[in-house]
Short mmCIF file of C-alpha atoms in Angstrom, two decimals:
data_model
loop_
_atom_site.label_atom_id
_atom_site.label_comp_id
_atom_site.label_asym_id
_atom_site.label_seq_id
_atom_site.Cartn_x
_atom_site.Cartn_y
_atom_site.Cartn_z
CA UNK O 1 -0.29 -10.94 24.35
CA UNK O 2 1.64 -8.82 21.89
CA UNK O 3 0.01 -7.78 18.62
CA UNK O 4 -2.58 -10.11 17.14
CA UNK O 5 -3.17 -13.72 18.07
CA UNK O 6 -5.28 -16.28 16.27
CA UNK O 7 -6.53 -19.68 17.38
CA UNK O 8 -6.36 -22.42 16.46
CA UNK O 9 -3.13 -22.53 14.45
CA UNK O 10 -4.58 -25.25 12.27
CA UNK O 11 -7.70 -27.37 12.17
CA UNK O 12 -9.13 -30.26 10.19
CA UNK O 13 -12.91 -30.15 10.13
CA UNK O 14 -15.63 -32.41 8.77
CA UNK O 15 -18.00 -30.83 6.27
CA UNK O 16 -21.19 -29.61 7.88
CA UNK O 17 -19.58 -28.83 11.23
CA UNK O 18 -19.67 -25.41 12.85
CA UNK O 19 -16.34 -23.73 13.55
CA UNK O 20 -15.25 -20.45 15.14
CA UNK O 21 -11.85 -18.96 14.44
CA UNK O 22 -10.67 -16.64 17.17
CA UNK O 23 -8.78 -13.38 16.81
CA UNK O 24 -7.60 -11.08 19.58
CA UNK O 25 -5.53 -7.91 19.39
CA UNK O 26 -4.01 -5.87 22.20
CA UNK O 27 -3.12 -2.74 20.24
CA UNK O 28 -6.49 -1.06 20.85
CA UNK O 29 -7.01 -0.81 17.10
CA UNK O 30 -10.45 0.29 15.99
CA UNK O 31 -10.62 -1.64 12.73
CA UNK O 32 -10.35 -5.40 12.28
CA UNK O 33 -10.53 -7.67 9.23
CA UNK O 34 -10.81 -11.29 8.21
CA UNK O 35 -9.14 -12.48 5.00
CA UNK O 36 -8.72 -15.82 3.32
CA UNK O 37 -5.65 -16.63 1.27
CA UNK O 38 -5.74 -19.30 -1.42
CA UNK O 39 -2.91 -20.40 -3.69
CA UNK O 40 -2.67 -18.22 -6.79
CA UNK O 41 -5.14 -15.69 -5.48
CA UNK O 42 -4.68 -12.48 -3.55
CA UNK O 43 -5.95 -12.04 -0.04
CA UNK O 44 -9.73 -11.75 -0.17
CA UNK O 45 -11.69 -9.82 2.44
CA UNK O 46 -14.44 -11.82 4.14
CA UNK O 47 -15.76 -9.39 6.75
CA UNK O 48 -14.52 -6.29 8.48
CA UNK O 49 -15.33 -4.08 11.44
CA UNK O 50 -14.47 -0.39 11.54
CA UNK O 51 -15.22 -0.11 15.26
CA UNK O 52 -16.64 -2.18 18.09
CA UNK O 53 -20.34 -2.89 17.57
CA UNK O 54 -20.25 -2.59 13.77
CA UNK O 55 -19.43 -5.09 11.04
CA UNK O 56 -19.49 -5.11 7.25
CA UNK O 57 -19.31 -7.59 4.39
CA UNK O 58 -16.24 -7.92 2.24
CA UNK O 59 -15.68 -9.54 -1.13
CA UNK O 60 -16.48 -13.15 -0.10
CA UNK O 61 -18.83 -13.13 2.93
CA UNK O 62 -21.10 -16.06 2.07
CA UNK O 63 -20.95 -18.89 4.60
CA UNK O 64 -19.21 -16.75 7.22
CA UNK O 65 -20.39 -14.52 10.05
CA UNK O 66 -18.59 -12.22 12.50
CA UNK O 67 -19.29 -10.27 15.64
CA UNK O 68 -17.46 -7.40 17.35
CA UNK O 69 -18.66 -7.19 20.92
CA UNK O 70 -15.55 -5.32 22.09
CA UNK O 71 -12.41 -3.67 20.70
CA UNK O 72 -10.08 -6.62 21.16
CA UNK O 73 -11.94 -9.64 19.79
CA UNK O 74 -13.23 -10.42 16.31
CA UNK O 75 -14.31 -14.08 15.93
CA UNK O 76 -15.16 -15.58 12.55
CA UNK O 77 -17.77 -18.35 12.43
CA UNK O 78 -18.39 -20.92 9.73
CA UNK O 79 -21.96 -22.07 10.38
CA UNK O 80 -21.74 -25.23 8.28
CA UNK O 81 -18.29 -25.79 6.78
CA UNK O 82 -17.85 -26.85 3.15
CA UNK O 83 -14.69 -28.08 1.39
CA UNK O 84 -14.38 -24.82 -0.59
CA UNK O 85 -13.71 -23.08 2.71
CA UNK O 86 -10.39 -24.90 2.98
CA UNK O 87 -7.92 -22.02 3.14
CA UNK O 88 -5.53 -20.04 5.31
CA UNK O 89 -7.40 -17.41 7.30
CA UNK O 90 -5.72 -14.21 8.43
CA UNK O 91 -7.07 -11.73 10.90
CA UNK O 92 -5.75 -8.17 10.69
CA UNK O 93 -6.22 -4.90 12.50
CA UNK O 94 -5.48 -1.24 11.91
CA UNK O 95 -5.68 1.88 14.02
CA UNK O 96 -8.17 3.39 11.61
CA UNK O 97 -9.71 2.35 8.32
CA UNK O 98 -7.03 4.30 6.49
CA UNK O 99 -3.86 3.13 8.21
CA UNK O 100 -1.71 0.10 7.55
CA UNK O 101 -2.90 -3.29 8.64
CA UNK O 102 -1.15 -5.65 11.04
CA UNK O 103 -1.72 -9.36 10.51
CA UNK O 104 -2.09 -12.29 12.87
CA UNK O 105 -0.15 -15.54 12.27
CA UNK O 106 -3.05 -17.21 10.44
CA UNK O 107 -5.21 -20.31 10.85
CA UNK O 108 -4.85 -23.14 8.35
CA UNK O 109 -8.29 -24.74 7.95
CA UNK O 110 -8.97 -27.95 6.07
CA UNK O 111 -12.59 -29.01 5.48
CA UNK O 112 -13.04 -32.63 4.43
CA UNK V 1 -13.94 -4.95 -12.19
CA UNK V 2 -10.99 -4.37 -9.94
CA UNK V 3 -7.68 -5.91 -10.82
CA UNK V 4 -4.13 -5.96 -9.47
CA UNK V 5 -1.46 -7.56 -11.66
CA UNK V 6 1.97 -8.71 -10.53
CA UNK V 7 4.39 -11.26 -11.98
CA UNK V 8 3.88 -14.67 -10.42
CA UNK V 9 7.54 -15.41 -9.81
CA UNK V 10 10.95 -13.77 -10.19
CA UNK V 11 14.49 -14.99 -9.64
CA UNK V 12 17.47 -12.83 -8.71
CA UNK V 13 21.02 -13.25 -7.44
CA UNK V 14 22.26 -12.42 -3.98
CA UNK V 15 23.74 -8.91 -3.90
CA UNK V 16 21.88 -7.79 -7.02
CA UNK V 17 18.91 -5.44 -7.54
CA UNK V 18 15.38 -6.54 -8.46
CA UNK V 19 12.29 -4.56 -9.44
CA UNK V 20 8.84 -6.03 -8.85
CA UNK V 21 6.09 -4.35 -10.84
CA UNK V 22 2.43 -3.90 -9.98
CA UNK V 23 -0.29 -2.51 -12.22
CA UNK V 24 -3.78 -1.82 -11.00
CA UNK V 25 -7.28 -0.97 -12.14
CA UNK V 26 -9.52 -0.14 -9.22
CA UNK V 27 -12.63 1.85 -8.44
CA UNK V 28 -10.90 4.82 -6.91
CA UNK V 29 -7.46 5.10 -5.38
CA UNK V 30 -6.55 5.92 -1.80
CA UNK V 31 -3.04 4.60 -1.56
CA UNK V 32 -0.91 1.60 -2.47
CA UNK V 33 0.79 -0.79 -0.06
CA UNK V 34 3.58 -3.32 -0.40
CA UNK V 35 3.78 -6.22 2.03
CA UNK V 36 6.33 -9.01 2.42
CA UNK V 37 5.20 -12.54 3.22
CA UNK V 38 7.61 -15.35 4.03
CA UNK V 39 6.33 -18.87 3.38
CA UNK V 40 3.95 -20.00 6.10
CA UNK V 41 3.93 -16.61 7.80
CA UNK V 42 1.75 -13.52 7.96
CA UNK V 43 2.20 -10.54 5.63
CA UNK V 44 4.25 -7.70 7.10
CA UNK V 45 4.12 -4.06 5.99
CA UNK V 46 6.93 -2.71 3.80
CA UNK V 47 5.81 0.57 2.26
CA UNK V 48 2.95 2.93 1.47
CA UNK V 49 2.59 5.35 -1.46
CA UNK V 50 -0.27 7.78 -1.93
CA UNK V 51 1.47 10.47 -4.00
CA UNK V 52 3.46 10.01 -7.21
CA UNK V 53 7.14 9.43 -6.80
CA UNK V 54 9.69 7.34 -5.01
CA UNK V 55 9.67 6.44 -1.31
CA UNK V 56 12.99 5.09 -0.04
CA UNK V 57 13.42 3.04 3.09
CA UNK V 58 16.82 1.44 3.49
CA UNK V 59 17.37 -1.28 0.89
CA UNK V 60 13.74 -1.08 -0.23
CA UNK V 61 12.14 1.64 -2.35
CA UNK V 62 8.64 1.93 -3.77
CA UNK V 63 7.50 4.03 -6.70
CA UNK V 64 4.02 5.14 -7.72
CA UNK V 65 2.54 6.64 -10.88
CA UNK V 66 -1.19 7.21 -10.38
CA UNK V 67 -1.76 8.33 -13.97
CA UNK V 68 -0.35 5.03 -15.25
CA UNK V 69 -1.88 2.83 -12.53
CA UNK V 70 1.60 1.52 -11.84
CA UNK V 71 3.92 0.88 -8.94
CA UNK V 72 7.16 -0.96 -8.40
CA UNK V 73 9.09 -2.23 -5.42
CA UNK V 74 12.87 -2.02 -5.76
CA UNK V 75 15.05 -4.23 -3.60
CA UNK V 76 18.78 -3.50 -3.51
CA UNK V 77 21.73 -5.53 -2.22
CA UNK V 78 19.61 -8.65 -2.16
CA UNK V 79 20.06 -11.04 0.74
CA UNK V 80 18.95 -14.65 1.02
CA UNK V 81 16.42 -13.59 3.67
CA UNK V 82 14.64 -11.50 1.01
CA UNK V 83 13.31 -14.72 -0.51
CA UNK V 84 9.58 -14.27 0.06
CA UNK V 85 6.38 -13.27 -1.66
CA UNK V 86 5.75 -9.56 -2.19
CA UNK V 87 2.14 -8.43 -2.16
CA UNK V 88 0.82 -5.27 -3.79
CA UNK V 89 -2.47 -3.88 -2.46
CA UNK V 90 -4.52 -0.84 -3.45
CA UNK V 91 -7.00 0.94 -1.19
CA UNK V 92 -10.10 1.64 -3.27
CA UNK V 93 -12.83 4.27 -3.04
CA UNK V 94 -14.49 2.31 -0.19
CA UNK V 95 -11.18 2.27 1.69
CA UNK V 96 -10.96 -1.50 1.30
CA UNK V 97 -7.68 -3.13 0.27
CA UNK V 98 -7.65 -4.97 -3.06
CA UNK V 99 -4.76 -7.43 -3.13
CA UNK V 100 -2.65 -8.80 -5.93
CA UNK V 101 -1.82 -12.52 -5.91
CA UNK V 102 1.76 -11.75 -4.95
CA UNK V 103 5.18 -12.19 -6.56
CA UNK V 104 7.32 -15.03 -5.29
CA UNK V 105 10.94 -13.86 -5.26
CA UNK V 106 13.64 -16.52 -5.32
CA UNK V 107 17.16 -15.43 -4.39
CA UNK V 108 20.03 -17.57 -5.63
CA UNK V 109 23.57 -17.47 -4.20
#
């Protein structure tokens, strides 16, 4: 693994289903982030984690949950998917909360 | 509220110079970032400004005026591969990044 990986690359999901998007980084970065990117809008922060064992809510956290059991992994869970959660999801990491962020390749999620 | 404004789309000619502007209104300021994002790919870091003035890095330069809430990204000697979206982001008082919607730059031969 080099950098940040995300899985799956894309997914079509029925409304009401539970889904976990995976994110793993091998840079030993302390901070990790989940964003969604929608056409015509800027990246919007869903949840973040400044260090393993801690998480925080971003701008649009409703309907999403995260956990940070260790430094490398930061999964994002949609408990019961809705069509408005159709988006491209990017995971990012940074050495600290004040340094530049590195992005994973993204997951394209479609909720029908 | 917090707001980052950038033009939606710009067109320029290969070999020319283009300036992409970004104005911001945020709760606090702890630096401004520019990222490049090719279609279907992840954003990649271009530049960071925290003090007023111009930061030059090869063909790309970024300028910041904190008093005016204004930044620009200057791209020189444009190449076809520079066709991408350019994202402006400001780190606010909570050290979270607030992102603009991005400027799609189209390069014509």
